[in-house]
Amino acid sequence: LYFCFLQMTANDCQDPPKYWTIHGLWPDKAEDCNRTWHFNVTEIKDLMSDMRHYWPDVLHSSLNRTQFWKHEWDKHGTCAATLEVLNSQKKYFGKALELYQHVDLNSCLLKAGIKPSSSYYKMTAIKEALTRFYGVTPKIQCLPPEEGEKAQTIGQIEFCFTKELQLRNCTALKGGSNTVQAPLKLGTEELSVCNDTLPTYYPSEVQ
């Protein structure tokens, strides 16, 4: 499983959060597993306060903020539901929120002295800090340098879990890739695995 944090803004984003938020909880190698199991926001009404805070739709300034959650449930939650611990909408979203709190990426980065800055970081230093803290290697994705620029911009950090929801290294499994995720598009930009050799910009927000 993947657990992804997204801190991105688009031109239509209003008041973006200044902390890492949840993108999704994604099973490997499966999408849209049950098109008849429709998202029902009333099933997660008890989670609504945490959902709005930790799992906001940071890419669309839509009044209907549930569309992002519906997309994640339809595409990924219906597949994750093969695990008993994730086999309802409340369990799926609730467990993702629980894992978010457990991983506590915001606190980890601060403790490692990695915080938004106008100066650059070495990607290897960021990776080493995360691996030292968690004992596993996450997958870090960046926006490539803009034309005329030399630095990539950190955009998303994926944590990988076993089916028992224990942290594991985000490395390709034998027999092929362990992800079916297409690169995330942000306007005309696309996130991809960060380049270890490029200076890395960690801004408070991306314009």
XYZ file of N, CA, C and O in Angstrom:
828
model
N 0.838 -1.195 0.000
C 0.000 0.000 0.000
C 0.873 1.245 0.000
O 1.956 1.253 0.561
N 0.345 2.292 -0.568
C 1.022 3.581 -0.553
C 0.254 4.552 0.310
O -0.962 4.540 0.350
N 0.974 5.394 0.942
C 0.355 6.478 1.700
C 1.065 7.734 1.261
O 2.279 7.823 1.381
N 0.358 8.697 0.694
C 1.023 9.813 0.038
C 0.624 11.121 0.662
O -0.527 11.314 1.021
N 1.595 11.978 0.746
C 1.365 13.303 1.272
C 1.559 14.280 0.142
O 2.511 14.183 -0.606
N 0.671 15.223 0.048
C 0.711 16.158 -1.069
C 0.671 17.572 -0.531
O -0.195 17.919 0.242
N 1.626 18.357 -0.898
C 1.578 19.779 -0.580
C 1.789 20.526 -1.877
O 2.901 20.746 -2.298
N 0.701 20.839 -2.526
C 0.768 21.484 -3.827
C -0.339 22.506 -3.905
O -1.387 22.342 -3.306
N -0.126 23.525 -4.671
C -1.201 24.456 -4.950
C -1.263 24.686 -6.447
O -0.278 24.552 -7.148
N -2.432 24.994 -6.912
C -2.603 25.371 -8.316
C -3.132 26.797 -8.333
O -3.418 27.378 -7.296
N -3.279 27.357 -9.518
C -3.690 28.759 -9.620
C -5.039 29.011 -8.962
O -5.307 30.108 -8.502
N -5.879 27.978 -8.931
C -7.210 28.188 -8.369
C -7.299 27.774 -6.908
O -8.361 27.724 -6.327
N -6.162 27.467 -6.301
C -6.174 27.015 -4.914
C -6.299 28.210 -3.973
O -5.564 29.185 -4.092
N -7.207 28.115 -3.051
C -7.421 29.193 -2.092
C -6.863 28.783 -0.728
O -7.193 27.720 -0.213
N -6.020 29.644 -0.149
C -5.528 29.448 1.210
C -4.971 28.038 1.427
O -5.492 27.266 2.226
N -3.907 27.671 0.709
C -3.371 26.309 0.841
C -2.807 26.052 2.224
O -2.310 26.969 2.886
N -2.876 24.809 2.709
C -2.317 24.493 4.025
C -0.809 24.610 4.018
O -0.159 24.418 2.996
N -0.244 24.912 5.174
C 1.207 25.064 5.309
C 1.810 23.801 5.928
O 2.827 23.856 6.603
N 1.154 22.685 5.743
C 1.626 21.421 6.306
C 1.338 20.318 5.301
O 0.557 20.494 4.364
N 1.992 19.170 5.495
C 1.791 18.038 4.599
C 0.408 17.443 4.839
O -0.011 17.250 5.977
N -0.289 17.180 3.753
C -1.628 16.602 3.841
C -1.662 15.252 3.125
O -0.698 14.850 2.483
N -2.773 14.563 3.240
C -2.911 13.226 2.656
C -3.332 13.328 1.194
O -4.211 14.117 0.837
N -2.702 12.534 0.345
C -3.187 12.363 -1.028
C -4.071 11.119 -1.081
O -5.185 11.172 -1.565
N -3.582 10.001 -0.597
C -4.428 8.813 -0.625
C -3.770 7.622 0.024
O -2.614 7.680 0.465
N -4.513 6.553 0.098
C -4.033 5.260 0.571
C -4.288 4.280 -0.570
O -5.433 3.953 -0.872
N -3.201 3.873 -1.227
C -3.333 3.212 -2.520
C -2.822 1.777 -2.499
O -1.637 1.546 -2.261
N -3.671 0.807 -2.817
C -3.178 -0.565 -3.016
C -2.316 -0.638 -4.275
O -2.511 0.133 -5.214
N -1.381 -1.578 -4.280
C -0.576 -1.829 -5.477
C -1.446 -2.467 -6.562
O -2.330 -3.252 -6.281
N -1.137 -2.140 -7.799
C -1.590 -2.927 -8.962
C -3.096 -3.119 -9.081
O -3.535 -4.139 -9.584
N -3.896 -2.207 -8.580
C -5.343 -2.359 -8.762
C -6.005 -0.990 -8.687
O -5.612 -0.145 -7.892
N -7.006 -0.807 -9.526
C -7.778 0.433 -9.517
C -9.226 0.128 -9.876
O -9.505 -0.826 -10.603
N -10.140 0.954 -9.362
C -11.559 0.875 -9.714
C -12.080 -0.560 -9.614
O -12.588 -1.124 -10.583
N -11.970 -1.136 -8.418
C -12.288 -2.563 -8.268
C -13.776 -2.857 -8.169
O -14.197 -3.976 -8.434
N -14.580 -1.882 -7.780
C -16.013 -2.139 -7.656
C -16.773 -0.860 -8.003
O -17.001 -0.008 -7.154
N -17.147 -0.751 -9.258
C -17.801 0.470 -9.737
C -19.226 0.626 -9.198
O -19.853 1.676 -9.375
N -19.756 -0.390 -8.548
C -21.112 -0.289 -7.998
C -21.110 0.134 -6.528
O -22.172 0.364 -5.948
N -19.933 0.225 -5.920
C -19.826 0.590 -4.502
C -19.579 2.094 -4.421
O -18.455 2.554 -4.379
N -20.667 2.864 -4.415
C -20.559 4.305 -4.558
C -20.182 4.984 -3.247
O -20.570 4.555 -2.164
N -19.437 6.069 -3.386
C -19.023 6.857 -2.229
C -20.241 7.491 -1.576
O -21.122 8.018 -2.248
N -20.285 7.433 -0.246
C -21.390 8.009 0.512
C -20.791 8.801 1.667
O -20.305 8.222 2.640
N -20.815 10.102 1.548
C -20.139 10.948 2.535
C -20.727 10.798 3.935
O -20.025 11.026 4.928
N -21.975 10.385 4.044
C -22.570 10.247 5.376
C -21.890 9.133 6.177
O -21.940 9.145 7.406
N -21.240 8.188 5.494
C -20.551 7.107 6.200
C -19.294 7.578 6.918
O -18.772 6.884 7.785
N -18.791 8.760 6.531
C -17.588 9.274 7.190
C -17.872 10.598 7.916
O -16.959 11.381 8.177
N -19.150 10.806 8.262
C -19.502 12.086 8.902
C -18.757 12.291 10.218
O -18.411 13.424 10.568
N -18.466 11.197 10.940
C -17.729 11.316 12.205
C -16.274 11.737 11.980
O -15.614 12.189 12.917
N -15.771 11.551 10.767
C -14.381 11.870 10.449
C -14.234 13.239 9.788
O -13.129 13.661 9.470
N -15.356 13.927 9.591
C -15.359 15.096 8.704
C -14.377 16.180 9.127
O -13.694 16.777 8.289
N -14.283 16.447 10.405
C -13.374 17.500 10.861
C -11.929 17.173 10.495
O -11.209 18.014 9.937
N -11.493 15.944 10.765
C -10.135 15.526 10.423
C -9.943 15.446 8.910
O -8.867 15.785 8.406
N -10.968 14.994 8.190
C -10.861 14.900 6.738
C -10.618 16.283 6.129
O -9.762 16.453 5.264
N -11.372 17.259 6.577
C -11.217 18.614 6.020
C -9.838 19.177 6.322
O -9.279 19.925 5.532
N -9.297 18.824 7.482
C -8.007 19.378 7.889
C -6.833 18.641 7.248
O -5.917 19.264 6.713
N -6.849 17.306 7.323
C -5.686 16.518 6.921
C -5.768 15.958 5.502
O -4.772 15.508 4.959
N -6.973 15.967 4.918
C -7.152 15.379 3.592
C -7.914 16.347 2.690
O -8.900 15.976 2.051
N -7.490 17.606 2.608
C -8.224 18.568 1.791
C -7.909 18.386 0.305
O -6.885 17.811 -0.059
N -8.795 18.882 -0.523
C -8.529 18.938 -1.959
C -7.771 20.236 -2.200
O -8.363 21.309 -2.282
N -6.443 20.140 -2.313
C -5.627 21.350 -2.430
C -5.470 21.810 -3.879
O -4.849 22.825 -4.129
N -6.026 21.058 -4.818
C -5.852 21.415 -6.226
C -7.053 22.124 -6.830
O -6.950 22.720 -7.882
N -8.199 22.023 -6.185
C -9.404 22.586 -6.796
C -10.151 23.437 -5.780
O -10.442 22.974 -4.691
N -10.454 24.665 -6.166
C -11.211 25.540 -5.270
C -12.700 25.314 -5.523
O -13.427 26.205 -5.940
N -13.131 24.086 -5.284
C -14.520 23.717 -5.520
C -15.302 23.828 -4.217
O -14.782 23.552 -3.135
N -16.549 24.213 -4.326
C -17.399 24.244 -3.139
C -17.696 22.829 -2.663
O -17.923 22.582 -1.495
N -17.696 21.895 -3.608
C -17.974 20.507 -3.254
C -16.661 19.796 -2.954
O -16.071 19.167 -3.822
N -16.208 19.888 -1.729
C -14.901 19.357 -1.348
C -14.883 17.842 -1.236
O -13.846 17.258 -0.984
N -16.015 17.192 -1.410
C -16.049 15.735 -1.281
C -15.634 15.032 -2.565
O -15.455 13.813 -2.564
N -15.472 15.761 -3.662
C -15.143 15.122 -4.936
C -13.799 14.400 -4.891
O -13.640 13.338 -5.491
N -12.829 14.988 -4.206
C -11.511 14.365 -4.078
C -11.626 13.047 -3.324
O -11.046 12.029 -3.714
N -12.381 13.030 -2.235
C -12.556 11.808 -1.446
C -13.303 10.748 -2.256
O -12.967 9.566 -2.191
N -14.306 11.191 -3.009
C -15.038 10.257 -3.877
C -14.088 9.604 -4.877
O -14.130 8.382 -5.075
N -13.221 10.419 -5.482
C -12.252 9.886 -6.448
C -11.338 8.852 -5.791
O -11.097 7.780 -6.368
N -10.832 9.161 -4.606
C -9.928 8.239 -3.920
C -10.636 6.948 -3.540
O -10.063 5.856 -3.645
N -11.881 7.047 -3.103
C -12.633 5.838 -2.759
C -12.909 4.992 -4.004
O -12.650 3.789 -4.022
N -13.418 5.616 -5.056
C -13.769 4.888 -6.272
C -12.546 4.183 -6.858
O -12.621 3.009 -7.237
N -11.440 4.901 -6.937
C -10.258 4.381 -7.612
C -9.448 3.434 -6.730
O -8.976 2.396 -7.191
N -9.280 3.796 -5.453
C -8.367 3.060 -4.585
C -9.056 2.353 -3.411
O -8.707 1.237 -3.059
N -10.030 3.021 -2.804
C -10.685 2.445 -1.629
C -11.414 1.155 -1.930
O -11.392 0.217 -1.127
N -12.055 1.087 -3.100
C -12.797 -0.125 -3.452
C -11.858 -1.319 -3.622
O -12.289 -2.467 -3.515
N -10.574 -1.038 -3.895
C -9.583 -2.116 -4.010
C -8.979 -2.433 -2.644
O -8.766 -3.599 -2.300
N -8.721 -1.398 -1.856
C -8.177 -1.599 -0.513
C -9.134 -2.416 0.353
O -8.709 -3.105 1.288
N -10.426 -2.368 0.019
C -11.454 -3.017 0.833
C -11.354 -4.542 0.833
O -12.089 -5.206 1.565
N -10.446 -5.119 0.058
C -10.226 -6.562 0.156
C -9.574 -6.916 1.491
O -9.634 -8.077 1.913
N -8.959 -5.934 2.147
C -8.419 -6.152 3.492
C -9.512 -5.859 4.520
O -10.183 -4.821 4.437
N -9.668 -6.740 5.498
C -10.739 -6.565 6.492
C -10.619 -5.226 7.223
O -11.610 -4.572 7.522
N -9.390 -4.816 7.469
C -9.166 -3.578 8.227
C -9.567 -2.334 7.427
O -9.695 -1.249 7.988
N -9.803 -2.506 6.114
C -10.166 -1.378 5.251
C -11.476 -1.624 4.501
O -11.743 -0.958 3.499
N -12.306 -2.551 4.984
C -13.418 -3.023 4.156
C -14.727 -2.227 4.278
O -15.803 -2.751 4.031
N -14.613 -0.975 4.653
C -15.761 -0.070 4.583
C -15.207 1.334 4.346
O -14.013 1.580 4.526
N -16.080 2.239 3.948
C -15.601 3.596 3.715
C -15.082 4.223 5.005
O -14.039 4.894 5.008
N -15.768 3.981 6.103
C -15.312 4.554 7.373
C -13.961 3.976 7.779
O -13.073 4.693 8.247
N -13.779 2.659 7.570
C -12.492 2.036 7.907
C -11.377 2.552 7.005
O -10.270 2.829 7.454
N -11.670 2.670 5.717
C -10.650 3.101 4.757
C -10.152 4.510 5.077
O -8.950 4.747 5.221
N -11.073 5.441 5.196
C -10.665 6.823 5.458
C -10.133 6.974 6.881
O -9.166 7.704 7.109
N -10.752 6.267 7.819
C -10.292 6.342 9.206
C -8.889 5.795 9.382
O -8.062 6.374 10.096
N -8.583 4.694 8.711
C -7.246 4.097 8.816
C -6.206 4.991 8.138
O -5.082 5.130 8.647
N -6.559 5.606 7.026
C -5.628 6.530 6.374
C -5.293 7.695 7.306
O -4.129 8.091 7.433
N -6.296 8.230 7.973
C -6.053 9.316 8.929
C -5.178 8.838 10.086
O -4.278 9.550 10.540
N -5.426 7.616 10.543
C -4.639 7.033 11.637
C -3.174 6.859 11.219
O -2.249 7.179 11.982
N -2.947 6.377 10.008
C -1.585 6.202 9.509
C -0.886 7.545 9.347
O 0.312 7.677 9.622
N -1.628 8.533 8.902
C -1.079 9.883 8.770
C -0.551 10.379 10.122
O 0.557 10.908 10.226
N -1.362 10.186 11.156
C -0.951 10.631 12.495
C 0.242 9.819 12.996
O 1.145 10.352 13.645
N 0.251 8.549 12.675
C 1.340 7.672 13.121
C 2.662 8.058 12.446
O 3.707 8.125 13.100
N 2.618 8.296 11.160
C 3.831 8.661 10.426
C 4.313 10.048 10.844
O 5.519 10.273 10.998
N 3.395 10.988 11.014
C 3.704 12.323 11.531
C 4.867 12.973 10.771
O 5.888 13.369 11.353
N 4.693 13.069 9.471
C 5.751 13.588 8.605
C 6.134 15.023 8.943
O 7.305 15.395 8.912
N 5.132 15.841 9.268
C 5.421 17.243 9.586
C 6.421 17.353 10.728
O 7.405 18.088 10.660
N 6.176 16.590 11.788
C 7.058 16.618 12.959
C 8.432 16.051 12.634
O 9.461 16.595 13.046
N 8.469 14.953 11.865
C 9.738 14.317 11.503
C 10.646 15.276 10.757
O 11.834 15.403 11.081
N 10.113 15.955 9.756
C 10.933 16.854 8.957
C 11.463 18.016 9.797
O 12.623 18.412 9.672
N 10.607 18.523 10.674
C 11.052 19.620 11.540
C 12.175 19.166 12.469
O 13.174 19.866 12.648
N 12.005 17.974 13.056
C 13.039 17.443 13.959
C 14.356 17.247 13.225
O 15.428 17.365 13.819
N 14.273 16.931 11.938
C 15.483 16.721 11.145
C 16.049 18.038 10.622
O 17.056 18.041 9.918
N 15.411 19.156 10.969
C 15.881 20.449 10.506
C 15.547 20.737 9.057
O 16.128 21.622 8.434
N 14.596 19.982 8.514
C 14.184 20.179 7.121
C 12.872 20.949 7.130
O 11.840 20.438 7.562
N 12.910 22.183 6.714
C 11.715 23.020 6.719
C 11.722 23.928 5.499
O 12.778 24.123 4.873
N 10.551 24.455 5.149
C 10.499 25.326 3.979
C 11.545 26.430 4.063
O 11.743 27.041 5.114
N 12.226 26.655 2.954
C 13.355 27.575 2.950
C 13.550 28.138 1.551
O 13.172 27.523 0.555
N 14.153 29.305 1.479
C 14.485 29.890 0.177
C 15.828 29.372 -0.332
O 16.207 29.627 -1.472
N 16.555 28.638 0.516
C 17.794 28.000 0.066
C 17.514 26.544 -0.284
O 16.435 26.026 -0.016
N 18.497 25.886 -0.868
C 18.277 24.546 -1.391
C 18.762 23.469 -0.421
O 19.648 23.691 0.396
N 18.185 22.283 -0.561
C 18.630 21.087 0.151
C 19.240 20.111 -0.849
O 18.931 20.156 -2.032
N 20.059 19.210 -0.328
C 20.492 18.066 -1.128
C 19.440 16.973 -0.962
O 19.041 16.643 0.155
N 19.007 16.392 -2.074
C 18.005 15.341 -2.008
C 18.505 14.161 -1.177
O 17.740 13.554 -0.423
N 19.783 13.839 -1.294
C 20.331 12.720 -0.515
C 20.211 12.987 0.979
O 19.948 12.073 1.759
N 20.356 14.239 1.397
C 20.239 14.579 2.821
C 18.801 14.404 3.308
O 18.562 13.916 4.420
N 17.847 14.785 2.466
C 16.433 14.605 2.829
C 16.118 13.116 2.945
O 15.491 12.663 3.907
N 16.554 12.345 1.956
C 16.313 10.894 1.979
C 16.927 10.252 3.211
O 16.305 9.411 3.873
N 18.173 10.620 3.499
C 18.864 10.024 4.642
C 18.154 10.354 5.952
O 18.037 9.502 6.831
N 17.670 11.582 6.081
C 16.969 11.983 7.300
C 15.684 11.172 7.477
O 15.387 10.686 8.572
N 14.932 11.010 6.396
C 13.677 10.250 6.474
C 13.946 8.780 6.774
O 13.256 8.161 7.597
N 14.940 8.203 6.117
C 15.263 6.788 6.330
C 15.756 6.557 7.751
O 15.412 5.552 8.390
N 16.547 7.500 8.254
C 17.051 7.375 9.625
C 15.891 7.425 10.627
O 15.853 6.673 11.595
N 14.932 8.282 10.376
C 13.813 8.471 11.307
C 12.836 7.296 11.261
O 12.395 6.810 12.302
N 12.514 6.840 10.049
C 11.475 5.817 9.901
C 12.016 4.396 9.802
O 11.262 3.442 9.969
N 13.291 4.269 9.475
C 13.857 2.934 9.302
C 13.504 2.297 7.977
O 13.817 1.134 7.742
N 12.825 3.031 7.107
C 12.482 2.557 5.764
C 12.708 3.711 4.791
O 12.814 4.874 5.195
N 12.768 3.378 3.511
C 12.987 4.386 2.478
C 11.667 4.752 1.811
O 11.037 3.908 1.178
N 11.220 6.009 1.953
C 10.023 6.432 1.225
C 10.367 6.794 -0.212
O 11.534 6.764 -0.609
N 9.356 7.113 -0.991
C 9.542 7.543 -2.379
C 9.210 9.038 -2.431
O 8.089 9.428 -2.079
N 10.185 9.836 -2.839
C 10.007 11.282 -2.858
C 9.853 11.741 -4.302
O 10.643 11.361 -5.165
N 8.815 12.522 -4.551
C 8.549 13.001 -5.903
C 8.695 14.520 -5.959
O 8.417 15.221 -4.981
N 9.144 14.990 -7.105
C 9.442 16.414 -7.291
C 8.851 16.948 -8.590
O 8.581 16.179 -9.523
N 8.678 18.247 -8.635
C 8.477 18.948 -9.897
C 9.853 19.220 -10.472
O 10.736 19.710 -9.758
N 10.095 18.915 -11.737
C 11.419 19.167 -12.328
C 11.704 20.661 -12.399
O 10.788 21.477 -12.275
N 12.969 21.035 -12.600
C 13.303 22.461 -12.694
C 12.538 23.141 -13.821
O 12.344 22.564 -14.885
N 12.087 24.353 -13.560
C 11.486 25.140 -14.629
C 12.592 25.605 -15.567
O 13.766 25.568 -15.222
N 12.196 26.023 -16.740
C 13.177 26.441 -17.744
C 14.070 27.555 -17.187
O 13.578 28.545 -16.633
N 15.369 27.359 -17.292
C 16.309 28.348 -16.787
C 16.641 28.192 -15.324
O 17.514 28.883 -14.802
N 15.934 27.270 -14.636
C 16.196 27.026 -13.214
C 17.055 25.780 -13.056
O 17.118 24.928 -13.945
N 17.706 25.641 -11.898
C 18.552 24.464 -11.669
C 17.976 23.514 -10.620
O 18.421 22.377 -10.500
N 16.990 23.988 -9.854
C 16.514 23.202 -8.717
C 15.156 22.554 -8.994
O 14.282 23.158 -9.622
N 14.997 21.323 -8.508
C 13.697 20.660 -8.515
C 12.951 21.081 -7.241
O 13.554 21.584 -6.287
N 11.649 20.863 -7.233
C 10.824 21.255 -6.084
C 10.144 20.025 -5.505
O 9.444 19.307 -6.214
N 10.358 19.791 -4.222
C 9.745 18.631 -3.574
C 8.228 18.796 -3.572
O 7.712 19.877 -3.319
N 7.523 17.726 -3.926
C 6.078 17.849 -4.061
C 5.266 16.788 -3.357
O 4.159 17.050 -2.914
N 5.791 15.582 -3.232
C 5.005 14.498 -2.658
C 5.939 13.464 -2.055
O 7.004 13.185 -2.608
N 5.549 12.920 -0.927
C 6.325 11.863 -0.277
C 5.402 10.671 -0.062
O 4.345 10.801 0.559
N 5.793 9.529 -0.617
C 4.997 8.307 -0.492
C 5.631 7.392 0.545
O 6.832 7.137 0.513
N 4.806 6.898 1.451
C 5.225 5.853 2.378
C 4.550 4.556 1.972
O 3.374 4.548 1.611
N 5.284 3.471 2.030
C 4.766 2.172 1.621
C 4.544 1.295 2.842
O 5.312 1.356 3.813
N 3.502 0.482 2.764
C 3.120 -0.385 3.864
C 2.907 -1.816 3.367
O 2.559 -2.045 2.220
N 3.098 -2.751 4.269
C 2.716 -4.133 4.003
C 1.196 -4.251 4.123
O 0.514 -3.307 4.538
N 0.664 -5.420 3.803
C -0.774 -5.639 3.961
C -1.199 -5.595 5.427
O -2.382 -5.418 5.738
N -0.216 -5.748 6.307
C -0.491 -5.622 7.744
C -0.366 -4.168 8.198
O -0.443 -3.875 9.388
N -0.150 -3.287 7.233
C -0.026 -1.847 7.453
C 1.168 -1.491 8.332
O 1.122 -0.566 9.140
N 2.251 -2.249 8.131
C 3.541 -1.912 8.728
C 4.397 -1.229 7.661
O 4.376 -1.623 6.497
N 5.157 -0.224 8.071
C 6.015 0.478 7.111
C 7.001 -0.485 6.469
O 7.533 -1.379 7.131
N 7.232 -0.317 5.180
C 8.254 -1.075 4.467
C 8.938 -0.131 3.480
O 8.462 0.972 3.216
N 10.056 -0.577 2.922
C 10.754 0.232 1.918
C 9.898 0.379 0.664
O 9.219 -0.566 0.259
N 9.956 1.535 0.054
C 9.278 1.752 -1.226
C 10.231 1.376 -2.358
O 10.780 2.237 -3.043
N 10.426 0.098 -2.528
C 11.274 -0.393 -3.611
C 10.444 -1.319 -4.484
O 9.478 -1.915 -4.016
N 10.837 -1.417 -5.734
C 10.075 -2.242 -6.679
C 10.076 -3.690 -6.226
O 11.090 -4.224 -5.784
N 8.927 -4.315 -6.325
C 8.811 -5.727 -5.994
C 9.360 -6.563 -7.142
O 9.402 -6.124 -8.281
N 9.741 -7.801 -6.836
C 10.198 -8.708 -7.905
C 9.069 -8.898 -8.909
O 7.918 -9.034 -8.546
N 9.453 -8.918 -10.168
C 8.449 -9.157 -11.202
C 7.854 -7.877 -11.761
O 6.918 -7.919 -12.523
N 8.376 -6.740 -11.335
C 7.898 -5.508 -11.952
C 7.661 -4.419 -10.940
O 7.948 -4.543 -9.765
N 7.108 -3.337 -11.431
C 6.863 -2.173 -10.592
C 5.759 -2.464 -9.592
O 4.843 -3.240 -9.858
N 5.848 -1.835 -8.440
C 4.805 -2.044 -7.435
C 3.840 -0.866 -7.402
O 3.206 -0.607 -6.404
N 3.732 -0.149 -8.480
C 2.794 0.956 -8.500
C 2.073 1.028 -9.841
O 2.632 0.706 -10.866
N 0.819 1.430 -9.781
C 0.076 1.673 -11.011
C -0.244 3.156 -11.108
O -1.040 3.572 -11.925
N 0.401 3.949 -10.266
C 0.100 5.374 -10.251
C 0.723 6.079 -11.454
O 1.917 5.982 -11.679
N -0.112 6.786 -12.199
C 0.429 7.673 -13.224
C 1.003 8.893 -12.527
O 0.578 9.243 -11.428
N 1.978 9.544 -13.144
C 2.503 10.768 -12.525
C 1.373 11.767 -12.298
O 0.459 11.883 -13.109
N 1.438 12.463 -11.186
C 0.413 13.436 -10.858
C 0.634 14.708 -11.668
O 1.713 15.289 -11.637
N -0.393 15.141 -12.372
C -0.272 16.361 -13.167
C -0.785 17.558 -12.371
O -1.831 17.492 -11.752
N -0.014 18.631 -12.386
C -0.397 19.871 -11.729
C -0.348 20.961 -12.788
O 0.714 21.492 -13.082
N -1.491 21.237 -13.388
C -1.483 22.144 -14.536
C -0.687 21.488 -15.648
O -1.002 20.391 -16.089
N 0.355 22.151 -16.089
C 1.187 21.572 -17.152
C 2.385 20.836 -16.563
O 3.175 20.253 -17.293
N 2.537 20.882 -15.235
C 3.683 20.249 -14.582
C 3.347 18.823 -14.164
O 2.190 18.485 -13.928
N 4.358 18.009 -14.043
C 4.155 16.617 -13.669
C 5.168 16.203 -12.611
O 6.357 16.471 -12.744
N 4.694 15.576 -11.559
C 5.586 15.062 -10.528
C 6.260 13.791 -11.011
O 5.641 12.957 -11.659
N 7.524 13.625 -10.661
C 8.237 12.391 -10.943
C 9.231 12.154 -9.818
O 9.461 13.038 -8.983
N 9.810 10.962 -9.780
C 10.771 10.644 -8.730
C 11.903 11.664 -8.767
O 12.430 11.990 -9.834
N 12.266 12.172 -7.590
C 13.271 13.235 -7.515
C 14.636 12.741 -7.990
O 14.982 11.574 -7.828
N 15.392 13.671 -8.556
C 16.749 13.404 -9.007
C 17.706 13.631 -7.835
O 17.741 14.716 -7.258
N 18.488 12.620 -7.493
C 19.381 12.717 -6.337
C 20.453 13.791 -6.497
O 21.008 14.266 -5.506
N 20.767 14.152 -7.730
C 21.900 15.058 -7.950
C 21.485 16.528 -8.064
O 22.351 17.405 -8.034
N 20.198 16.792 -8.193
C 19.761 18.181 -8.359
C 19.534 18.855 -7.010
O 19.039 18.222 -6.070
N 19.886 20.150 -6.889
C 19.497 20.877 -5.677
C 17.972 20.869 -5.562
O 17.267 20.864 -6.576
N 17.502 20.846 -4.345
C 16.067 20.646 -4.108
C 15.480 21.797 -3.305
O 15.988 22.155 -2.243
N 14.432 22.341 -3.815
C 13.728 23.453 -3.180
C 12.529 22.915 -2.409
O 11.743 22.138 -2.940
N 12.402 23.310 -1.150
C 11.271 22.911 -0.311
C 10.555 24.194 0.112
O 10.882 24.777 1.134
N 9.621 24.655 -0.706
C 8.955 25.922 -0.411
C 7.784 25.726 0.553
O 7.314 24.606 0.780
N 7.310 26.815 1.107
C 6.139 26.721 1.969
C 4.889 26.479 1.128
O 3.930 25.878 1.580
N 4.926 26.940 -0.120
C 3.862 26.628 -1.066
C 4.397 26.780 -2.475
O 5.385 27.474 -2.698
N 3.748 26.108 -3.403
C 4.170 26.154 -4.804
C 3.161 26.985 -5.581
O 1.966 26.707 -5.533
N 3.639 27.954 -6.288
C 2.721 28.801 -7.083
C 2.670 28.293 -8.520
O 3.642 27.812 -9.022
